[in-house]
PDB file of C-alpha atoms (C1' of nucleotides) in Angstrom:
ATOM      1  CA  MET A   1     142.744 104.207 156.395  1.00 93.00           C
ATOM      2  CA  LYS A   2     146.059 105.440 157.709  1.00 97.00           C
ATOM      3  CA  ASN A   3     147.158 109.003 158.166  1.00 97.00           C
ATOM      4  CA  SER A   4     149.729 110.426 155.759  1.00 98.00           C
ATOM      5  CA  ASN A   5     151.639 113.678 155.613  1.00 98.00           C
ATOM      6  CA  GLN A   6     151.204 113.774 151.847  1.00 98.00           C
ATOM      7  CA  ARG A   7     147.416 113.677 152.129  1.00 98.00           C
ATOM      8  CA  ASN A   8     147.348 116.319 154.850  1.00 98.00           C
ATOM      9  CA  LEU A   9     149.547 118.594 152.756  1.00 98.00           C
ATOM     10  CA  ILE A  10     147.408 118.113 149.637  1.00 98.00           C
ATOM     11  CA  LEU A  11     144.225 118.958 151.533  1.00 98.00           C
ATOM     12  CA  ASP A  12     145.921 122.035 153.015  1.00 98.00           C
ATOM     13  CA  ILE A  13     146.981 123.239 149.571  1.00 98.00           C
ATOM     14  CA  VAL A  14     143.467 122.935 148.145  1.00 98.00           C
ATOM     15  CA  ASN A  15     141.963 124.581 151.218  1.00 98.00           C
ATOM     16  CA  ASN A  16     144.347 127.514 150.943  1.00 98.00           C
ATOM     17  CA  SER A  17     143.847 127.998 147.188  1.00 97.00           C
ATOM     18  CA  HIS A  18     141.518 130.608 145.844  1.00 94.00           C
ATOM     19  CA  ASN A  19     141.655 129.540 142.206  1.00 92.00           C
ATOM     20  CA  HIS A  20     140.493 125.928 141.721  1.00 97.00           C
ATOM     21  CA  PRO A  21     143.924 124.326 141.226  1.00 98.00           C
ATOM     22  CA  THR A  22     144.651 121.444 138.855  1.00 98.00           C
ATOM     23  CA  ALA A  23     146.504 118.322 140.029  1.00 98.00           C
ATOM     24  CA  ASP A  24     149.613 119.759 138.352  1.00 98.00           C
ATOM     25  CA  ILE A  25     149.397 122.983 140.330  1.00 98.00           C
ATOM     26  CA  VAL A  26     148.834 121.131 143.601  1.00 98.00           C
ATOM     27  CA  TYR A  27     151.839 118.973 142.746  1.00 98.00           C
ATOM     28  CA  ALA A  28     154.055 121.999 142.049  1.00 98.00           C
ATOM     29  CA  ILE A  29     153.083 123.666 145.343  1.00 98.00           C
ATOM     30  CA  ALA A  30     153.467 120.411 147.285  1.00 98.00           C
ATOM     31  CA  LYS A  31     157.019 119.937 145.992  1.00 98.00           C
ATOM     32  CA  ASP A  32     158.099 123.144 147.697  1.00 97.00           C
ATOM     33  CA  SER A  33     157.716 121.599 151.130  1.00 97.00           C
ATOM     34  CA  MET A  34     157.969 117.918 150.151  1.00 98.00           C
ATOM     35  CA  PRO A  35     160.407 117.738 147.222  1.00 97.00           C
ATOM     36  CA  ASN A  36     160.021 114.090 146.285  1.00 96.00           C
ATOM     37  CA  ILE A  37     156.272 113.754 146.517  1.00 98.00           C
ATOM     38  CA  SER A  38     154.965 111.917 143.460  1.00 98.00           C
ATOM     39  CA  LEU A  39     152.357 113.153 140.970  1.00 98.00           C
ATOM     40  CA  GLY A  40     150.555 109.823 141.311  1.00 98.00           C
ATOM     41  CA  THR A  41     150.207 110.428 145.034  1.00 98.00           C
ATOM     42  CA  VAL A  42     148.696 113.844 144.337  1.00 98.00           C
ATOM     43  CA  TYR A  43     146.136 112.358 141.945  1.00 98.00           C
ATOM     44  CA  ARG A  44     145.288 109.459 144.223  1.00 98.00           C
ATOM     45  CA  ASN A  45     144.780 111.669 147.257  1.00 98.00           C
ATOM     46  CA  LEU A  46     142.824 114.352 145.427  1.00 98.00           C
ATOM     47  CA  ASN A  47     140.397 111.695 144.228  1.00 98.00           C
ATOM     48  CA  LEU A  48     140.312 110.109 147.665  1.00 98.00           C
ATOM     49  CA  LEU A  49     139.486 113.460 149.272  1.00 98.00           C
ATOM     50  CA  VAL A  50     136.705 113.897 146.715  1.00 97.00           C
ATOM     51  CA  GLU A  51     135.290 110.489 147.672  1.00 97.00           C
ATOM     52  CA  LEU A  52     135.496 111.433 151.339  1.00 97.00           C
ATOM     53  CA  GLY A  53     133.539 114.578 150.532  1.00 97.00           C
ATOM     54  CA  GLN A  54     136.257 116.924 151.753  1.00 98.00           C
ATOM     55  CA  ILE A  55     136.817 118.636 148.395  1.00 98.00           C
ATOM     56  CA  LYS A  56     135.083 118.657 145.018  1.00 96.00           C
ATOM     57  CA  LYS A  57     136.295 117.821 141.546  1.00 96.00           C
ATOM     58  CA  ILE A  58     135.389 120.162 138.716  1.00 96.00           C
ATOM     59  CA  ALA A  59     135.229 118.013 135.594  1.00 94.00           C
ATOM     60  CA  ILE A  60     136.672 120.092 132.791  1.00 94.00           C
ATOM     61  CA  TYR A  61     136.034 118.852 129.268  1.00 91.00           C
ATOM     62  CA  ASN A  62     139.124 119.007 127.094  1.00 89.00           C
ATOM     63  CA  GLY A  63     141.485 120.022 129.841  1.00 92.00           C
ATOM     64  CA  GLN A  64     142.766 119.193 133.278  1.00 97.00           C
ATOM     65  CA  ASP A  65     140.320 118.635 136.087  1.00 97.00           C
ATOM     66  CA  ARG A  66     140.244 121.233 138.818  1.00 98.00           C
ATOM     67  CA  PHE A  67     139.691 120.878 142.525  1.00 98.00           C
ATOM     68  CA  ASP A  68     137.579 123.032 144.771  1.00 97.00           C
ATOM     69  CA  LYS A  69     137.622 123.477 148.544  1.00 98.00           C
ATOM     70  CA  THR A  70     134.018 124.687 148.458  1.00 96.00           C
ATOM     71  CA  ILE A  71     131.809 121.637 148.767  1.00 94.00           C
ATOM     72  CA  THR A  72     128.427 123.336 148.886  1.00 92.00           C
ATOM     73  CA  HIS A  73     126.293 123.129 145.751  1.00 89.00           C
ATOM     74  CA  HIS A  74     127.363 125.577 143.057  1.00 92.00           C
ATOM     75  CA  HIS A  75     128.160 125.658 139.357  1.00 92.00           C
ATOM     76  CA  HIS A  76     131.274 126.804 137.497  1.00 94.00           C
ATOM     77  CA  LEU A  77     132.149 128.858 134.469  1.00 94.00           C
ATOM     78  CA  VAL A  78     135.373 128.305 132.551  1.00 93.00           C
ATOM     79  CA  CYS A  79     136.536 131.329 130.578  1.00 92.00           C
ATOM     80  CA  ILE A  80     137.656 130.366 127.092  1.00 88.00           C
ATOM     81  CA  LYS A  81     139.937 133.430 126.957  1.00 88.00           C
ATOM     82  CA  CYS A  82     141.891 133.352 130.201  1.00 90.00           C
ATOM     83  CA  GLY A  83     141.159 129.767 131.241  1.00 90.00           C
ATOM     84  CA  ARG A  84     140.176 130.695 134.775  1.00 93.00           C
ATOM     85  CA  THR A  85     137.355 128.906 136.566  1.00 94.00           C
ATOM     86  CA  PHE A  86     134.729 130.969 138.356  1.00 94.00           C
ATOM     87  CA  ASP A  87     132.148 130.006 140.955  1.00 93.00           C
ATOM     88  CA  ILE A  88     128.522 130.429 140.002  1.00 91.00           C
ATOM     89  CA  LEU A  89     126.414 130.755 143.126  1.00 87.00           C
ATOM     90  CA  LEU A  90     122.747 131.024 142.424  1.00 78.00           C
ATOM     91  CA  GLU A  91     120.579 132.699 145.015  1.00 66.00           C
ATOM     92  CA  ASP A  92     117.468 130.686 144.331  1.00 61.00           C
ATOM     93  CA  LYS A  93     117.638 126.917 144.105  1.00 62.00           C
ATOM     94  CA  ASP A  94     117.980 125.429 140.628  1.00 73.00           C
ATOM     95  CA  GLU A  95     114.708 124.818 138.916  1.00 79.00           C
ATOM     96  CA  LEU A  96     116.277 123.411 135.765  1.00 82.00           C
ATOM     97  CA  CYS A  97     116.958 119.939 137.182  1.00 86.00           C
ATOM     98  CA  ASN A  98     113.461 119.665 138.617  1.00 86.00           C
ATOM     99  CA  VAL A  99     111.930 120.644 135.297  1.00 86.00           C
ATOM    100  CA  ILE A 100     114.034 118.089 133.435  1.00 87.00           C
ATOM    101  CA  GLU A 101     113.343 115.279 135.896  1.00 91.00           C
ATOM    102  CA  LYS A 102     109.610 115.856 135.722  1.00 91.00           C
ATOM    103  CA  SER A 103     109.395 116.095 131.952  1.00 90.00           C
ATOM    104  CA  THR A 104     111.702 113.170 131.138  1.00 92.00           C
ATOM    105  CA  GLY A 105     111.407 110.674 133.995  1.00 94.00           C
ATOM    106  CA  HIS A 106     115.205 110.427 134.314  1.00 94.00           C
ATOM    107  CA  THR A 107     117.033 111.182 137.552  1.00 93.00           C
ATOM    108  CA  ILE A 108     119.801 113.762 137.434  1.00 90.00           C
ATOM    109  CA  ILE A 109     122.861 113.120 139.557  1.00 87.00           C
ATOM    110  CA  THR A 110     125.154 115.925 138.436  1.00 78.00           C
ATOM    111  CA  ASN A 111     124.225 119.115 140.117  1.00 70.00           C
ATOM    112  CA  ASP A 112     127.438 120.857 139.308  1.00 83.00           C
ATOM    113  CA  LEU A 113     127.349 122.211 135.807  1.00 88.00           C
ATOM    114  CA  VAL A 114     130.371 123.537 133.984  1.00 90.00           C
ATOM    115  CA  PHE A 115     129.577 126.344 131.578  1.00 91.00           C
ATOM    116  CA  LYS A 116     131.926 127.734 129.003  1.00 90.00           C
ATOM    117  CA  GLY A 117     131.933 131.440 128.353  1.00 92.00           C
ATOM    118  CA  ILE A 118     133.821 134.699 128.529  1.00 93.00           C
ATOM    119  CA  CYS A 119     134.393 136.171 131.946  1.00 94.00           C
ATOM    120  CA  LYS A 120     133.676 139.708 133.063  1.00 94.00           C
ATOM    121  CA  ASP A 121     137.356 140.728 132.927  1.00 94.00           C
ATOM    122  CA  CYS A 122     138.033 139.348 129.440  1.00 94.00           C
ATOM    123  CA  LYS A 123     134.901 141.073 128.165  1.00 92.00           C
ATOM    124  CA  LYS A 124     136.337 144.427 129.293  1.00 90.00           C
ATOM    125  CA  GLU A 125     139.596 143.806 127.435  1.00 86.00           C
ATOM    126  CA  GLU A 126     137.771 142.997 124.226  1.00 77.00           C
ATOM    127  CA  ARG A 127     136.614 146.582 123.770  1.00 66.00           C
TER     128      ARG A 127
ATOM    129  CA  MET B   1     136.640 122.533  99.962  1.00 94.00           C
ATOM    130  CA  LYS B   2     136.400 119.469  97.771  1.00 97.00           C
ATOM    131  CA  ASN B   3     133.771 116.790  97.869  1.00 97.00           C
ATOM    132  CA  SER B   4     134.690 113.395  99.319  1.00 98.00           C
ATOM    133  CA  ASN B   5     132.880 110.062  99.510  1.00 98.00           C
ATOM    134  CA  GLN B   6     134.236 109.545 102.994  1.00 98.00           C
ATOM    135  CA  ARG B   7     132.687 112.762 104.258  1.00 98.00           C
ATOM    136  CA  ASN B   8     129.356 112.050 102.593  1.00 98.00           C
ATOM    137  CA  LEU B   9     129.277 108.584 104.118  1.00 98.00           C
ATOM    138  CA  ILE B  10     130.127 109.876 107.583  1.00 98.00           C
ATOM    139  CA  LEU B  11     127.370 112.480 107.426  1.00 98.00           C
ATOM    140  CA  ASP B  12     124.914 109.816 106.254  1.00 98.00           C
ATOM    141  CA  ILE B  13     125.825 107.536 109.130  1.00 98.00           C
ATOM    142  CA  VAL B  14     125.256 110.254 111.720  1.00 98.00           C
ATOM    143  CA  ASN B  15     122.018 111.321 110.070  1.00 98.00           C
ATOM    144  CA  ASN B  16     120.708 107.760 110.103  1.00 98.00           C
ATOM    145  CA  SER B  17     121.708 107.076 113.710  1.00 97.00           C
ATOM    146  CA  HIS B  18     119.234 107.317 116.517  1.00 94.00           C
ATOM    147  CA  ASN B  19     121.688 106.914 119.359  1.00 92.00           C
ATOM    148  CA  HIS B  20     124.363 109.655 119.322  1.00 97.00           C
ATOM    149  CA  PRO B  21     127.253 107.568 117.964  1.00 98.00           C
ATOM    150  CA  THR B  22     130.882 107.939 119.016  1.00 98.00           C
ATOM    151  CA  ALA B  23     133.655 108.334 116.438  1.00 98.00           C
ATOM    152  CA  ASP B  24     134.450 104.664 117.009  1.00 98.00           C
ATOM    153  CA  ILE B  25     130.919 103.596 116.187  1.00 98.00           C
ATOM    154  CA  VAL B  26     130.804 105.756 113.065  1.00 98.00           C
ATOM    155  CA  TYR B  27     134.127 104.234 112.045  1.00 98.00           C
ATOM    156  CA  ALA B  28     132.848 100.673 112.537  1.00 98.00           C
ATOM    157  CA  ILE B  29     129.725 101.338 110.469  1.00 98.00           C
ATOM    158  CA  ALA B  30     131.685 103.164 107.775  1.00 98.00           C
ATOM    159  CA  LYS B  31     134.044 100.211 107.356  1.00 98.00           C
ATOM    160  CA  ASP B  32     131.148  98.023 106.246  1.00 97.00           C
ATOM    161  CA  SER B  33     130.793  99.922 102.988  1.00 97.00           C
ATOM    162  CA  MET B  34     134.298 101.411 102.805  1.00 98.00           C
ATOM    163  CA  PRO B  35     136.677  98.865 104.345  1.00 97.00           C
ATOM    164  CA  ASN B  36     139.881 100.885 104.376  1.00 96.00           C
ATOM    165  CA  ILE B  37     138.553 104.187 105.599  1.00 98.00           C
ATOM    166  CA  SER B  38     140.795 105.531 108.342  1.00 98.00           C
ATOM    167  CA  LEU B  39     139.825 106.451 111.881  1.00 98.00           C
ATOM    168  CA  GLY B  40     141.654 109.749 111.482  1.00 98.00           C
ATOM    169  CA  THR B  41     139.436 110.560 108.511  1.00 98.00           C
ATOM    170  CA  VAL B  42     136.362 109.864 110.616  1.00 98.00           C
ATOM    171  CA  TYR B  43     137.554 112.181 113.379  1.00 98.00           C
ATOM    172  CA  ARG B  44     138.606 114.924 110.957  1.00 98.00           C
ATOM    173  CA  ASN B  45     135.310 114.879 109.083  1.00 98.00           C
ATOM    174  CA  LEU B  46     133.140 114.666 112.172  1.00 98.00           C
ATOM    175  CA  ASN B  47     134.838 117.759 113.529  1.00 98.00           C
ATOM    176  CA  LEU B  48     134.618 119.448 110.140  1.00 98.00           C
ATOM    177  CA  LEU B  49     130.893 118.734 109.944  1.00 98.00           C
ATOM    178  CA  VAL B  50     130.510 120.215 113.423  1.00 97.00           C
ATOM    179  CA  GLU B  51     132.309 123.376 112.287  1.00 97.00           C
ATOM    180  CA  LEU B  52     130.068 123.549 109.228  1.00 97.00           C
ATOM    181  CA  GLY B  53     127.069 123.338 111.540  1.00 97.00           C
ATOM    182  CA  GLN B  54     125.731 120.149 109.975  1.00 98.00           C
ATOM    183  CA  ILE B  55     125.991 118.035 113.117  1.00 98.00           C
ATOM    184  CA  LYS B  56     126.723 118.662 116.800  1.00 97.00           C
ATOM    185  CA  LYS B  57     129.346 117.315 119.132  1.00 97.00           C
ATOM    186  CA  ILE B  58     128.288 116.179 122.584  1.00 96.00           C
ATOM    187  CA  ALA B  59     131.287 116.696 124.826  1.00 94.00           C
ATOM    188  CA  ILE B  60     131.344 113.777 127.234  1.00 94.00           C
ATOM    189  CA  TYR B  61     133.546 114.111 130.293  1.00 91.00           C
ATOM    190  CA  ASN B  62     135.583 110.998 130.971  1.00 90.00           C
ATOM    191  CA  GLY B  63     134.561 109.206 127.819  1.00 93.00           C
ATOM    192  CA  GLN B  64     134.323 109.375 124.083  1.00 97.00           C
ATOM    193  CA  ASP B  65     132.612 112.329 122.483  1.00 97.00           C
ATOM    194  CA  ARG B  66     129.314 111.651 120.773  1.00 98.00           C
ATOM    195  CA  PHE B  67     127.804 113.157 117.657  1.00 98.00           C
ATOM    196  CA  ASP B  68     124.254 114.283 117.080  1.00 97.00           C
ATOM    197  CA  LYS B  69     122.305 114.868 113.880  1.00 98.00           C
ATOM    198  CA  THR B  70     119.937 117.199 115.738  1.00 96.00           C
ATOM    199  CA  ILE B  71     121.412 120.668 115.584  1.00 94.00           C
ATOM    200  CA  THR B  72     118.649 122.598 117.289  1.00 92.00           C
ATOM    201  CA  HIS B  73     119.294 123.724 120.850  1.00 90.00           C
ATOM    202  CA  HIS B  74     118.879 120.962 123.394  1.00 92.00           C
ATOM    203  CA  HIS B  75     120.647 119.388 126.338  1.00 92.00           C
ATOM    204  CA  HIS B  76     121.739 115.800 126.992  1.00 94.00           C
ATOM    205  CA  LEU B  77     121.686 113.306 129.791  1.00 94.00           C
ATOM    206  CA  VAL B  78     124.222 110.498 130.017  1.00 93.00           C
ATOM    207  CA  CYS B  79     123.043 107.499 132.009  1.00 92.00           C
ATOM    208  CA  ILE B  80     125.735 106.252 134.383  1.00 88.00           C
ATOM    209  CA  LYS B  81     124.226 102.758 134.332  1.00 88.00           C
ATOM    210  CA  CYS B  82     123.703 101.955 130.651  1.00 90.00           C
ATOM    211  CA  GLY B  83     125.912 104.694 129.152  1.00 90.00           C
ATOM    212  CA  ARG B  84     123.268 105.830 126.678  1.00 93.00           C
ATOM    213  CA  THR B  85     122.852 109.496 125.836  1.00 94.00           C
ATOM    214  CA  PHE B  86     119.367 111.000 125.850  1.00 94.00           C
ATOM    215  CA  ASP B  87     118.040 114.221 124.390  1.00 93.00           C
ATOM    216  CA  ILE B  88     116.638 116.737 126.809  1.00 91.00           C
ATOM    217  CA  LEU B  89     114.240 119.046 125.022  1.00 87.00           C
ATOM    218  CA  LEU B  90     112.861 121.771 127.201  1.00 79.00           C
ATOM    219  CA  GLU B  91     109.559 123.321 126.231  1.00 67.00           C
ATOM    220  CA  ASP B  92     110.274 126.743 127.571  1.00 62.00           C
ATOM    221  CA  LYS B  93     113.528 128.493 126.790  1.00 63.00           C
ATOM    222  CA  ASP B  94     116.309 128.175 129.361  1.00 73.00           C
ATOM    223  CA  GLU B  95     116.153 130.753 132.047  1.00 80.00           C
ATOM    224  CA  LEU B  96     119.222 129.429 133.853  1.00 82.00           C
ATOM    225  CA  CYS B  97     121.769 131.040 131.510  1.00 86.00           C
ATOM    226  CA  ASN B  98     120.001 134.384 131.627  1.00 86.00           C
ATOM    227  CA  VAL B  99     119.953 134.318 135.408  1.00 86.00           C
ATOM    228  CA  ILE B 100     123.653 133.465 135.560  1.00 87.00           C
ATOM    229  CA  GLU B 101     124.657 136.103 133.028  1.00 91.00           C
ATOM    230  CA  LYS B 102     122.769 138.801 134.864  1.00 91.00           C
ATOM    231  CA  SER B 103     124.014 137.915 138.314  1.00 90.00           C
ATOM    232  CA  THR B 104     127.680 137.384 137.405  1.00 92.00           C
ATOM    233  CA  GLY B 105     128.428 139.625 134.430  1.00 94.00           C
ATOM    234  CA  HIS B 106     130.025 136.742 132.513  1.00 94.00           C
ATOM    235  CA  THR B 107     128.820 135.652 129.076  1.00 93.00           C
ATOM    236  CA  ILE B 108     127.878 132.016 128.636  1.00 90.00           C
ATOM    237  CA  ILE B 109     128.760 130.381 125.336  1.00 87.00           C
ATOM    238  CA  THR B 110     127.852 126.761 126.031  1.00 78.00           C
ATOM    239  CA  ASN B 111     124.176 126.273 125.703  1.00 71.00           C
ATOM    240  CA  ASP B 112     124.305 122.527 125.520  1.00 83.00           C
ATOM    241  CA  LEU B 113     124.606 121.030 128.948  1.00 88.00           C
ATOM    242  CA  VAL B 114     125.509 117.422 129.636  1.00 90.00           C
ATOM    243  CA  PHE B 115     123.909 116.037 132.751  1.00 91.00           C
ATOM    244  CA  LYS B 116     124.781 112.770 134.402  1.00 90.00           C
ATOM    245  CA  GLY B 117     122.037 110.679 135.865  1.00 92.00           C
ATOM    246  CA  ILE B 118     120.064 107.464 135.759  1.00 93.00           C
ATOM    247  CA  CYS B 119     117.671 107.036 132.878  1.00 94.00           C
ATOM    248  CA  LYS B 120     114.038 106.018 133.054  1.00 94.00           C
ATOM    249  CA  ASP B 121     114.737 102.443 131.925  1.00 94.00           C
ATOM    250  CA  CYS B 122     117.575 101.776 134.362  1.00 94.00           C
ATOM    251  CA  LYS B 123     115.463 103.143 137.200  1.00 92.00           C
ATOM    252  CA  LYS B 124     112.848 100.488 136.455  1.00 90.00           C
ATOM    253  CA  GLU B 125     115.436  97.710 136.564  1.00 85.00           C
ATOM    254  CA  GLU B 126     116.700  98.859 139.955  1.00 77.00           C
ATOM    255  CA  ARG B 127     113.518  97.833 141.711  1.00 66.00           C
TER     256      ARG B 127
ATOM    257  C1'  DT C   1     158.430  99.379 173.291  1.00 80.11           C
ATOM    258  C1'  DA C   2     158.845  96.041 169.637  1.00 80.11           C
ATOM    259  C1'  DT C   3     156.655  93.962 165.968  1.00 80.11           C
ATOM    260  C1'  DA C   4     153.606  92.361 162.534  1.00 80.11           C
ATOM    261  C1'  DA C   5     150.002  93.586 159.278  1.00 80.11           C
ATOM    262  C1'  DT C   6     148.954  96.487 155.860  1.00 80.11           C
ATOM    263  C1'  DA C   7     147.990 101.210 153.997  1.00 80.11           C
ATOM    264  C1'  DA C   8     150.499 104.562 151.440  1.00 80.11           C
ATOM    265  C1'  DT C   9     154.237 106.057 148.718  1.00 80.11           C
ATOM    266  C1'  DA C  10     157.713 107.053 144.751  1.00 80.11           C
ATOM    267  C1'  DG C  11     158.759 106.169 140.416  1.00 80.11           C
ATOM    268  C1'  DT C  12     157.726 104.133 136.286  1.00 80.11           C
ATOM    269  C1'  DA C  13     154.854 102.066 132.774  1.00 80.11           C
ATOM    270  C1'  DA C  14     150.423 101.748 130.659  1.00 80.11           C
ATOM    271  C1'  DT C  15     146.066 103.514 128.963  1.00 80.11           C
ATOM    272  C1'  DT C  16     142.738 106.017 126.105  1.00 80.11           C
ATOM    273  C1'  DA C  17     140.812 109.297 123.137  1.00 80.11           C
ATOM    274  C1'  DT C  18     142.167 112.302 120.004  1.00 80.11           C
ATOM    275  C1'  DT C  19     145.232 114.941 117.000  1.00 80.11           C
ATOM    276  C1'  DA C  20     149.436 115.581 114.061  1.00 80.11           C
ATOM    277  C1'  DC C  21     152.269 114.112 110.334  1.00 80.11           C
ATOM    278  C1'  DT C  22     153.389 112.582 105.663  1.00 80.11           C
ATOM    279  C1'  DA C  23     153.490 110.350 101.426  1.00 80.11           C
ATOM    280  C1'  DT C  24     149.931 109.139  98.245  1.00 80.11           C
ATOM    281  C1'  DT C  25     145.375 109.619  96.024  1.00 80.11           C
ATOM    282  C1'  DA C  26     141.135 111.986  94.526  1.00 80.11           C
ATOM    283  C1'  DT C  27     138.692 116.111  93.064  1.00 80.11           C
ATOM    284  C1'  DC C  28     137.580 119.685  89.974  1.00 80.11           C
ATOM    285  C1'  DG C  29     138.144 124.186  87.439  1.00 80.11           C
ATOM    286  C1'  DG C  30     140.058 125.748  83.241  1.00 80.11           C
TER     287       DG C  30
ATOM    288  C1'  DC D   1     142.783 116.170  79.966  1.00 80.11           C
ATOM    289  C1'  DC D   2     145.744 118.086  83.358  1.00 80.11           C
ATOM    290  C1'  DG D   3     147.694 120.607  87.059  1.00 80.11           C
ATOM    291  C1'  DA D   4     146.839 122.591  91.643  1.00 80.11           C
ATOM    292  C1'  DT D   5     145.612 121.233  95.880  1.00 80.11           C
ATOM    293  C1'  DA D   6     142.219 119.225  99.171  1.00 80.11           C
ATOM    294  C1'  DA D   7     141.564 114.842 101.262  1.00 80.11           C
ATOM    295  C1'  DT D   8     143.015 110.381 102.527  1.00 80.11           C
ATOM    296  C1'  DA D   9     145.288 106.090 104.842  1.00 80.11           C
ATOM    297  C1'  DG D  10     148.282 104.696 107.963  1.00 80.11           C
ATOM    298  C1'  DT D  11     151.266 105.625 111.490  1.00 80.11           C
ATOM    299  C1'  DA D  12     153.255 108.255 115.234  1.00 80.11           C
ATOM    300  C1'  DA D  13     152.609 111.563 118.831  1.00 80.11           C
ATOM    301  C1'  DT D  14     150.154 113.818 122.636  1.00 80.11           C
ATOM    302  C1'  DA D  15     148.185 114.675 127.151  1.00 80.11           C
ATOM    303  C1'  DA D  16     145.868 113.648 131.298  1.00 80.11           C
ATOM    304  C1'  DT D  17     145.207 110.229 134.226  1.00 80.11           C
ATOM    305  C1'  DT D  18     145.466 105.587 136.174  1.00 80.11           C
ATOM    306  C1'  DA D  19     147.785 101.084 137.118  1.00 80.11           C
ATOM    307  C1'  DC D  20     151.650  98.595 138.859  1.00 80.11           C
ATOM    308  C1'  DT D  21     155.278  97.269 142.087  1.00 80.11           C
ATOM    309  C1'  DA D  22     158.910  97.269 145.259  1.00 80.11           C
ATOM    310  C1'  DT D  23     159.743  99.979 149.261  1.00 80.11           C
ATOM    311  C1'  DT D  24     158.425 102.856 153.260  1.00 80.11           C
ATOM    312  C1'  DA D  25     155.374 104.551 156.923  1.00 80.11           C
ATOM    313  C1'  DT D  26     151.632 103.950 160.137  1.00 80.11           C
ATOM    314  C1'  DT D  27     149.220 101.846 163.737  1.00 80.11           C
ATOM    315  C1'  DA D  28     147.157  98.257 166.656  1.00 80.11           C
ATOM    316  C1'  DT D  29     148.441  95.066 169.811  1.00 80.11           C
ATOM    317  C1'  DA D  30     151.335  91.784 172.471  1.00 80.11           C
TER     318       DA D  30
END
DNA sequence: TATAATAATAGTAATTATTACTATTATCGG
DNA sequence: CCGATAATAGTAATAATTACTATTATTATA
């Protein structure tokens, strides 16, 4: 594997984001400093960085995938009002997967769940 | 809302399936008894039946959605080896959502989680 | 340092599941 | 039986992502 400025830039952008950017958003930011970077390059490198374990992909159903600099185990919540993605950090380790594995005999690989809901802020505005 | 043979057939097919069919599969089965039914009709009616609460949609990331005759609360596991979708029925009510709602302040709407993993049968074959 | 092998890129085309569109057909209350 | 309109078949469009290909950049080594 060879070094590339594009890949370094893409990793920097994700690492400096605080809002789980989509490939599109990474692409838009990347173009500021590298105007003719290609969207395909952004996708390819984001997925490569996921494979290398340097970032995580948040698999969003019915929408664009998002990318996360935080690679430790945690879940996500997507707000159906504002569309933002929030981290869900549980203090105690998940029991749900253990319970399921024991009662079914299957092995669970996904540990990152994506919930849909309404975030704290949007709940305030509803009143 | 008017009655339609297409819709009745589609509901029948889902209700007689034991394997969470995709729209494609429903379409293929439907064509046996109604050769010029349209795929668009299948999609429209499946989604309509979901809205009416008569069936459920299993939102599969990176693949075709699946439909389920069982409308009571339960989760699913998709096997990454054989691609089958399994029901996950938990005896005790989910505590996970309650824990998340209390610790974050968000409201969770999804109660049907889709896990990825390796099913019992495929685990046997691996040995 | 020059060079050869090849990894990575830009730009475009293709893919895949699903939805939108539209003219025609089927349903059903009066 | 008939008119209003819901539903359909068939086709086109959409949207996110991946595949393809000629060109460019990187890096090991002579």
